[in-house]
Coordinates of C-alpha atoms in Angstrom, one line a residue:
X155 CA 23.3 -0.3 -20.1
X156 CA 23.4 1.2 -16.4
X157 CA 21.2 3.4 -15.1
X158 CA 22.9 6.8 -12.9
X159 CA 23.5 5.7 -9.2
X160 CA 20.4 8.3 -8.2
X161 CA 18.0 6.0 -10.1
X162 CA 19.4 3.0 -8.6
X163 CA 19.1 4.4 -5.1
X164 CA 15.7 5.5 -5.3
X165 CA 14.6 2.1 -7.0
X166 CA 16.5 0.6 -4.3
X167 CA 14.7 2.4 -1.3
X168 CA 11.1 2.3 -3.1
X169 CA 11.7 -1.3 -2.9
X170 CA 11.5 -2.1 -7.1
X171 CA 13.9 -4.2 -6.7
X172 CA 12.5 -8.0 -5.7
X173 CA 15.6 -9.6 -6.3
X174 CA 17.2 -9.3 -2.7
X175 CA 14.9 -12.2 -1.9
X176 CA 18.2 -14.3 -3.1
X177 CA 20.5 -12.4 -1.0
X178 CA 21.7 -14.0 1.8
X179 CA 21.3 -12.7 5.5
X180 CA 23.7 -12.6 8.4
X181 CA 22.3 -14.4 11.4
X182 CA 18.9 -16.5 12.5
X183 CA 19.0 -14.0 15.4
X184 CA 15.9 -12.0 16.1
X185 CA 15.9 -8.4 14.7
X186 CA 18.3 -8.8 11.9
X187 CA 18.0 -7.2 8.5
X188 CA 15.3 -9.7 6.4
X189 CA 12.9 -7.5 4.5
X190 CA 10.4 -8.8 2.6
X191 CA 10.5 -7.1 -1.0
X192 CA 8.4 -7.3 -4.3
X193 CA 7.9 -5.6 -7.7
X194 CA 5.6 -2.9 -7.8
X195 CA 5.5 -1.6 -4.2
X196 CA 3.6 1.4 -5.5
X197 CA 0.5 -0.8 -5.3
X198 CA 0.8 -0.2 -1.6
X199 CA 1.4 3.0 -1.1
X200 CA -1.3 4.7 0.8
X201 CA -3.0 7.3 -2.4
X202 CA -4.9 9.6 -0.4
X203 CA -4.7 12.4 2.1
X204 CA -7.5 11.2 4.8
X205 CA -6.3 7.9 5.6
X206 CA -2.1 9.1 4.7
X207 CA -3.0 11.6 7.7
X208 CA -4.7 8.9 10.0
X209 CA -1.2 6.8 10.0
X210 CA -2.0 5.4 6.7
X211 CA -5.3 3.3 8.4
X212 CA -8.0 3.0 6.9
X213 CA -9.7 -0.6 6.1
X214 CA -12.8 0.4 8.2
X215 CA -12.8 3.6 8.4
X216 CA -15.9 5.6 7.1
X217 CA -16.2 5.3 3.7
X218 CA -15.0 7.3 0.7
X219 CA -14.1 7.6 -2.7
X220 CA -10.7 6.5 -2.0
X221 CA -12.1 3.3 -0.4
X222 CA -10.4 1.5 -3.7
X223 CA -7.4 1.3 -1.9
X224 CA -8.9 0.5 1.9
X225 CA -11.4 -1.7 1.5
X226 CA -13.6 -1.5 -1.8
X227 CA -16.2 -3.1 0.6
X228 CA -16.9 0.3 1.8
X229 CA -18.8 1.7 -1.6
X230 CA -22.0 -0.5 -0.9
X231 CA -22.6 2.0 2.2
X232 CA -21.8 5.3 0.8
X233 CA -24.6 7.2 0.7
X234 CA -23.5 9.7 -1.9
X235 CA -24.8 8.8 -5.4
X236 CA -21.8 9.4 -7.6
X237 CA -18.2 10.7 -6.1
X238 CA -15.2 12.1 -7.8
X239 CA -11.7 12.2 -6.3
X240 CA -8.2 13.2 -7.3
X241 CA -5.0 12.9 -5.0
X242 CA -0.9 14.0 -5.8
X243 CA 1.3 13.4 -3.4
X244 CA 5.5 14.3 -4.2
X245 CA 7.4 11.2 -3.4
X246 CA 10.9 10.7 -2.0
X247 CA 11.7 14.7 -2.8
X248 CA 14.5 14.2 0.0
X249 CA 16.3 11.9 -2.9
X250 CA 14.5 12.7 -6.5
X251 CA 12.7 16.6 -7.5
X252 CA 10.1 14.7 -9.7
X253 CA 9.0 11.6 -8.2
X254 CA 5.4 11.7 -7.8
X255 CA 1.9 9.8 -7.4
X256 CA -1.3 10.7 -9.0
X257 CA -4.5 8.9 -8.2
X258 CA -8.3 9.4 -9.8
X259 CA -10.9 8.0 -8.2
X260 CA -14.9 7.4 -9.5
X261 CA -17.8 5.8 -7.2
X262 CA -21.5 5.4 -8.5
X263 CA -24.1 4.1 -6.4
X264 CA -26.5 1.8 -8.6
X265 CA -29.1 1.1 -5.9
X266 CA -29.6 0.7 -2.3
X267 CA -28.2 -1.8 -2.3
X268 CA -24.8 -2.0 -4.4
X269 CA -22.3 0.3 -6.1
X270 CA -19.5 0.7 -8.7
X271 CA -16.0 2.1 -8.4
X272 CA -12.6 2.4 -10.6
X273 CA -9.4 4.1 -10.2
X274 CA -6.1 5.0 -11.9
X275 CA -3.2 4.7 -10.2
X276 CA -0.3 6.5 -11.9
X277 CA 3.4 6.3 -10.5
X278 CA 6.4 9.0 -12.1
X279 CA 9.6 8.2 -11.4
X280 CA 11.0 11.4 -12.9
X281 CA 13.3 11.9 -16.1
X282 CA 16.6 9.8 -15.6
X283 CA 19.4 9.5 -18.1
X284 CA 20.8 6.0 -19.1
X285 CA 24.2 5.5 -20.4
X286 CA 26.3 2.8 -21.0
X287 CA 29.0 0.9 -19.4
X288 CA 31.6 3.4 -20.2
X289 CA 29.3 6.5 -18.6
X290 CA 28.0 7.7 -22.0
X291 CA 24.9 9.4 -22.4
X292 CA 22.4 6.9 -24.1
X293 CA 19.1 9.5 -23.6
X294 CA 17.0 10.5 -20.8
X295 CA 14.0 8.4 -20.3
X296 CA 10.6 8.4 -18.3
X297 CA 10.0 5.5 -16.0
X298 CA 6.6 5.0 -14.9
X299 CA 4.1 2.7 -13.4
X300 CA -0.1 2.7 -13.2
X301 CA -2.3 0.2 -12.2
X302 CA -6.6 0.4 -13.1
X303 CA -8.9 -1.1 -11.0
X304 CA -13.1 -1.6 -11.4
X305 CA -14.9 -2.8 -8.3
X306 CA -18.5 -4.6 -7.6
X307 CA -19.5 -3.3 -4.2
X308 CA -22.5 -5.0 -2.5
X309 CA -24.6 -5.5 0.7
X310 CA -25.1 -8.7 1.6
X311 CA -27.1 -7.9 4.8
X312 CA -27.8 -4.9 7.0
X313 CA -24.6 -5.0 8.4
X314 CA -22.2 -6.4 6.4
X315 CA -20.9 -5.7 3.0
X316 CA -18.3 -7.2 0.3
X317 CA -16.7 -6.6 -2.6
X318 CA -14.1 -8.1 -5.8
X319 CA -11.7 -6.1 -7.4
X320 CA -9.7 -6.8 -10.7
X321 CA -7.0 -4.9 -11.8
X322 CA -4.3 -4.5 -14.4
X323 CA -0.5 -3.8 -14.0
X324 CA 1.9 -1.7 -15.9
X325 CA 5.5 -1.3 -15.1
X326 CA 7.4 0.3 -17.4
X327 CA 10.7 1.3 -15.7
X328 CA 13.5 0.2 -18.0
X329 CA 11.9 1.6 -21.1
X330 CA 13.4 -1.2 -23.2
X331 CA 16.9 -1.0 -22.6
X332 CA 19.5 -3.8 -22.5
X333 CA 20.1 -4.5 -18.9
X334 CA 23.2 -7.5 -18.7
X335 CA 23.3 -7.8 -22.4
X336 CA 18.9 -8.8 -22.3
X337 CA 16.5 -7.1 -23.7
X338 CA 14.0 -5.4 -21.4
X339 CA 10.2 -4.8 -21.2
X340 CA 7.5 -3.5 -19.3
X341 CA 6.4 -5.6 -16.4
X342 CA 2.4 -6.6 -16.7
X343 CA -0.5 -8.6 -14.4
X344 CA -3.8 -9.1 -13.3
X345 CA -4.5 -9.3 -10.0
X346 CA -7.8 -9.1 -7.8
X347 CA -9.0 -7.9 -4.4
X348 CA -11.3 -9.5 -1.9
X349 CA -13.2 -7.4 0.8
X350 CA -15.6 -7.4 3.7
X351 CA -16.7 -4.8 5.9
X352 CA -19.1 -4.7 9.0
X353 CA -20.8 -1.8 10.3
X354 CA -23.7 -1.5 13.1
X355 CA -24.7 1.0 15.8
X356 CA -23.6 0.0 19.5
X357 CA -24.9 1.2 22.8
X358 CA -21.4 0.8 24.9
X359 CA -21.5 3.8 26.4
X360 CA -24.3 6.3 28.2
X361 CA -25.7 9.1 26.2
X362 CA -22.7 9.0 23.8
X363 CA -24.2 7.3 20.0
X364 CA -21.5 4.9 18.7
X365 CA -21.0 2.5 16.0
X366 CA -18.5 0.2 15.7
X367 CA -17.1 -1.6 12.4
X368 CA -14.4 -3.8 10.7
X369 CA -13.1 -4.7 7.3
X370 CA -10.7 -7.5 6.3
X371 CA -9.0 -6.6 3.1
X372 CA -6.7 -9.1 0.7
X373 CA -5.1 -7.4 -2.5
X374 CA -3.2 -7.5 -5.2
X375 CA -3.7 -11.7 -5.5
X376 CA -2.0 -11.5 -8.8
X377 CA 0.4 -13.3 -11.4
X378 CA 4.1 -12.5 -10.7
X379 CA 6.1 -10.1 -12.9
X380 CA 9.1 -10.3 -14.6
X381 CA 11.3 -7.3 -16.7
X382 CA 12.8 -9.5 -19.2
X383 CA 11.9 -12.6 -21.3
X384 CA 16.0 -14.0 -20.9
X385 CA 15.0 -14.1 -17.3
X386 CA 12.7 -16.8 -15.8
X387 CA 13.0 -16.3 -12.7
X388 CA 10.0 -13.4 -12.2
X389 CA 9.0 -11.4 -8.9
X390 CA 5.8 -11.7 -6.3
X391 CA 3.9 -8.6 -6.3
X392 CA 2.3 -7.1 -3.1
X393 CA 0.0 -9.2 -2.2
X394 CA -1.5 -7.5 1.1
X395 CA -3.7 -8.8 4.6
X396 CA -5.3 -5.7 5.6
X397 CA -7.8 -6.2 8.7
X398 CA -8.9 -3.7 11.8
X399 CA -11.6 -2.5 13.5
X400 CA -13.4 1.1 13.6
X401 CA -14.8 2.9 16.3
X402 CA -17.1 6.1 15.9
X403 CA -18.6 8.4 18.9
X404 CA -21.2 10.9 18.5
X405 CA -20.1 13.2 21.2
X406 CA -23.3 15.7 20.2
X407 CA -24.4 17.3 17.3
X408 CA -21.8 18.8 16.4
X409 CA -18.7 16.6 17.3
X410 CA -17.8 13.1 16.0
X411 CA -14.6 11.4 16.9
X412 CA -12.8 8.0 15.5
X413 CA -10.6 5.6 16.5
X414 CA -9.4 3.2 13.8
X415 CA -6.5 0.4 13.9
X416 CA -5.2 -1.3 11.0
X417 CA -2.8 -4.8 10.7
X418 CA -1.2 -4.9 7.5
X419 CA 0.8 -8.1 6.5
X420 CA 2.3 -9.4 3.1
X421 CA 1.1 -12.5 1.6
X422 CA 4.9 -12.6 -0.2
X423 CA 7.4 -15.5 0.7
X424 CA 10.1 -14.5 3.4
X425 CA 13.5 -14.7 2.0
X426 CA 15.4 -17.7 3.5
X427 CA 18.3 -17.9 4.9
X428 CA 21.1 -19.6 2.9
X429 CA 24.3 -22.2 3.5
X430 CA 27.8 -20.7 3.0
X431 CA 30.7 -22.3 2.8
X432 CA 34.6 -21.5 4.1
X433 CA 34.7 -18.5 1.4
X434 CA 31.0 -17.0 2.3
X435 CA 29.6 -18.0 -0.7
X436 CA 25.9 -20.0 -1.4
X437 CA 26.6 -23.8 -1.4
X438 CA 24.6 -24.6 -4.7
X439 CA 22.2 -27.6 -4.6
X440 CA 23.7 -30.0 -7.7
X441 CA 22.2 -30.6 -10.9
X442 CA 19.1 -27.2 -10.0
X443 CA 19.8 -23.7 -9.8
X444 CA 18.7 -23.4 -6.6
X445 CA 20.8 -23.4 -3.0
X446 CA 21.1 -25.1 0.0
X447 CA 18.8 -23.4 2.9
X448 CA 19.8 -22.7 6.3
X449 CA 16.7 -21.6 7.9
X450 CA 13.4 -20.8 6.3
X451 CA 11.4 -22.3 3.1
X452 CA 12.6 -21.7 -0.8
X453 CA 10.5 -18.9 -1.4
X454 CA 10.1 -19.9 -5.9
X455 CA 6.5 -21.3 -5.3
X456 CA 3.5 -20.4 -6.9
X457 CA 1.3 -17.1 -6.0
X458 CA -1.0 -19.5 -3.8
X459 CA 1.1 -21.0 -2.3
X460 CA 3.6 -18.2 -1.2
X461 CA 0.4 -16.6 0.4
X462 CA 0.0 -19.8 2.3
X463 CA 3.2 -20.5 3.3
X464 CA 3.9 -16.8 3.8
X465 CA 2.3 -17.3 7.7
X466 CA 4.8 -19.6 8.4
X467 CA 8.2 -19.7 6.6
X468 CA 10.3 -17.1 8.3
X469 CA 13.5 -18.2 9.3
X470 CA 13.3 -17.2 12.6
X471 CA 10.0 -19.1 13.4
X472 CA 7.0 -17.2 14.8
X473 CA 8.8 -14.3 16.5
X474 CA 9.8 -13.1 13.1
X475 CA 6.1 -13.6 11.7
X476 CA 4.7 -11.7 14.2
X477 CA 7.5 -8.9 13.7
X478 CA 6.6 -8.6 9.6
X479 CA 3.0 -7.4 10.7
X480 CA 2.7 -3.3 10.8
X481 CA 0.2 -1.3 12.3
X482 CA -1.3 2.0 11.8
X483 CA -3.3 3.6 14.5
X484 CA -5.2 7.2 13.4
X485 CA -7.9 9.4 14.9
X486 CA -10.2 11.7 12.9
X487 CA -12.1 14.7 14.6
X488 CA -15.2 16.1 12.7
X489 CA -16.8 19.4 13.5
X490 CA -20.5 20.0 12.3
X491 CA -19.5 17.4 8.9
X492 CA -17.3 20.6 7.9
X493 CA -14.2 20.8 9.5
X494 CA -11.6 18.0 10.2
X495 CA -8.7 17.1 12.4
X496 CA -6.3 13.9 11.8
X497 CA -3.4 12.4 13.6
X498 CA -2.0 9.0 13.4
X499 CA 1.0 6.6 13.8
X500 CA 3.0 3.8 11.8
X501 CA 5.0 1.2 13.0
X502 CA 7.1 -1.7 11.2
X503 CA 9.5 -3.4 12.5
X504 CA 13.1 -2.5 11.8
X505 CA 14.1 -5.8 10.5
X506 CA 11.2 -5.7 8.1
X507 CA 11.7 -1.9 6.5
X508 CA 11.7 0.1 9.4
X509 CA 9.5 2.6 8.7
X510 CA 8.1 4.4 12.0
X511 CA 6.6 8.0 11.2
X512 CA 3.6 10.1 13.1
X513 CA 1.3 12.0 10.3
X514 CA -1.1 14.9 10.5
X515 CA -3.6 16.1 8.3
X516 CA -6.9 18.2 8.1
X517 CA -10.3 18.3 5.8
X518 CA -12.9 20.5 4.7
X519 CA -16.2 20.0 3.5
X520 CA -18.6 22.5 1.9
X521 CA -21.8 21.6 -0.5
X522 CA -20.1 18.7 -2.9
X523 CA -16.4 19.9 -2.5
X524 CA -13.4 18.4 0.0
X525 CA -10.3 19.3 0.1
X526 CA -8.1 17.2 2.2
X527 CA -4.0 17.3 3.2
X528 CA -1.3 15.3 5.2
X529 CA 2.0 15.8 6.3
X530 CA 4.0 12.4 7.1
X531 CA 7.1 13.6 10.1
X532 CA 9.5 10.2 10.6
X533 CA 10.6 9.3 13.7
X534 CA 14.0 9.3 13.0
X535 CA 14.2 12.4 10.2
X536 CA 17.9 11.7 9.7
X537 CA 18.2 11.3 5.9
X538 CA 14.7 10.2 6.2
X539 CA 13.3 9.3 2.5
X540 CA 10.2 9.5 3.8
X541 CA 11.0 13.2 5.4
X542 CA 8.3 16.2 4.5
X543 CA 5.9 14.0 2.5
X544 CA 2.9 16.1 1.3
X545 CA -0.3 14.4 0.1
X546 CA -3.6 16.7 -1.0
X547 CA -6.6 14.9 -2.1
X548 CA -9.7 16.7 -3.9
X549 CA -13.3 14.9 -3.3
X550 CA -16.8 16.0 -5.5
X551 CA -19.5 14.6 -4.1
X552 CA -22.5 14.7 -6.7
X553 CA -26.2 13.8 -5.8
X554 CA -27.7 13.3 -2.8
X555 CA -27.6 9.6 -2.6
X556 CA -30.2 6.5 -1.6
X557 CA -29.1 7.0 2.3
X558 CA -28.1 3.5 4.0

């Protein structure tokens, strides 16, 4: 079976495709194409409206009902008791009408002390139609993807908090169809998050109240996924680094103001670079299936060991490490715990995806409703995938909570 070439690009661009980590690249010079890519990348895209409009930062932020995603570290100090939250944002409308992401968040306090959390991530690829080799229709199918996660939350001292996630995995984008003559399934694992975050009052400036905080966050440690059982080669998923510090000022009674920075780097293998002979072809390694390496490290290890080796295996040495970290830098203006102003900024290196886009966003707050929105504007907007992406985010906030 093939699917139609508007399926293919979009998979292509949403990065569900692991397999370039075969491919070969060009040159060892710096700045050339080497993208790190994994199965289900939708495990790492930002859910929400509040952090989507702070530049997609948010692993120290204040805490939320969305801190599932952040930094699940965050729920020990909310002081609501029980939270509700829903976020849609349309997807990649510049390619694909119906590509969307749904998100349902739930947060219960249980004491002072600790907390509770889970969330459904759910991923639509639209309706595509499959046919076969010879362009005939073979039905129009429903690719999708969701992942669950449950969260303990806890204090373990004034200050500092942590938390460990589990989740499960479901990738179902060739609903069963023969792809090279294999049968195909959907993709499933398990995978776990580990979280701290660090929060106290600070007296750095005169007559301005300030707090500063941080939060380290490592997800999606998880069992690699594979489409079919012919194949036993299977894919990394996005295993994440998420760290950054928080700072909050009090202006007055009224006005609060924050300045958060987040460092995101994949705990994924880099894709070596590969031998060719006269013809440009891989010079295969006799008697394996495997080929001989120019530059880098063979990037089939296990899932603890490709986060180990992924902080030093790139092929251009430590200048490309540092270049496959990307950083998000927002601001959030409160007025009066009502009204709210966003603004932030993403940056990843072009050899490593390339993605470089401001955001902007707002929030509201009365009694126990929110209502939140973002609007993502790329840098470069020329056939921009990413081009007039819309998040909106709904927040109940139910009992009045055991404070800090």
């Amino acid at each position: 079976m093939k699917i139609k070439i508007l399926f293919l690009a979009a998979l292509i661009i949403v990065g569900l495709q692991s397999q370039g980590q075969d491919y070969n690249y060009n040159n060892l010079a710096g700045g050339n194409l080497n993208v790190i890519t994994t199965a289900v990348p939708f495990l790492i895209i930002a859910p929400d409206a509040r952090s989507g409009a702070m530049g997609d930062a948010g692993v120290s932020s204040s805490p939320d009902v969305y801190s599932m995603h952040w930094n699940p570290a965050k729920y020990a100090v909310m002081e609501k008791d029980m939270s509700i939250g829903l976020a849609y944002s349309p997807w990649l409308r510049n390619l694909v009408p119906d590509m969307n992401l749904a998100y349902l968040a739930f947060h219960k306090r249980i004491d002072n002390m600790s907390a509770v959390a889970a969330t459904l991530r759910y991923f639509s690829l639209g309706d595509i139609q499959f046919t076969d080799i010879e362009g005939n229709p073979q039905g129009t199918y429903s690719p999708n993807e969701w992942a669950i996660d449950a969260t303990y939350s806890r204090k373990l001292t004034d200050k500092l908090s942590g938390a460990v996630v589990g989740r499960f995995i479901y990738s179902n984008l060739t609903q069963g169809q023969f792809v090279q003559g294999a049968a195909t399934s959907a993709g499933i694992s398990v995978a776990a998050d580990v979280a701290v975050y660090w929060q106290d009052d600070v007296e750095w400036f005169n007559d301005i109240d300030a707090q500063f905080a941080w939060g380290v966050n490592i997800s999606n440690i998880g069992n690699k996924l594979g489409y079919s059982e012919a194949s036993i080669k299977k894919d990394f998923i996005p295993t994440n680094l998420r760290f950054g510090p928080t700072l909050t000022l009090e202006l007055d009674d009224y006005n609060t103001i924050a300045f958060s920075v987040d460092f995101n780097k994949l705990l994924v293998p880099t894709p070596p670079i590969y031998k060719r002979d006269s013809s440009g072809n891989n010079i295969p390694i006799p008697g394996t299936d495997k080929f001989e390496i120019l530059a880098g490290m063979d990037d089939d290890v296990s899932v603890v060991g490709g986060m180990i080796q992924s902080f030093y295996d790139a092929p251009d040495g430590f200048s490309e490490e540092m270049r496959e970290l990307s950083i998000a830098v927002g601001t959030e203006y409160w007025y009066n715990e009502v009204f709210a102003l966003r603004g932030g900024f993403f940056y990843e290196d072009e050899s490593k995806g390339n993605r470089k886009f401001f955001t902007l966003g707002a929030g509201l707050r009365y009694n126990v409703f929110g209502l939140d929105f973002s609007y993502l504007i790329p840098i470069d907007s020329r056939n921009n995938p990413l081009q007039n992406t819309l998040r909106f985010a709904l927040t109940f906030d139910l009992g009045a909570g055991l404070g800090k």
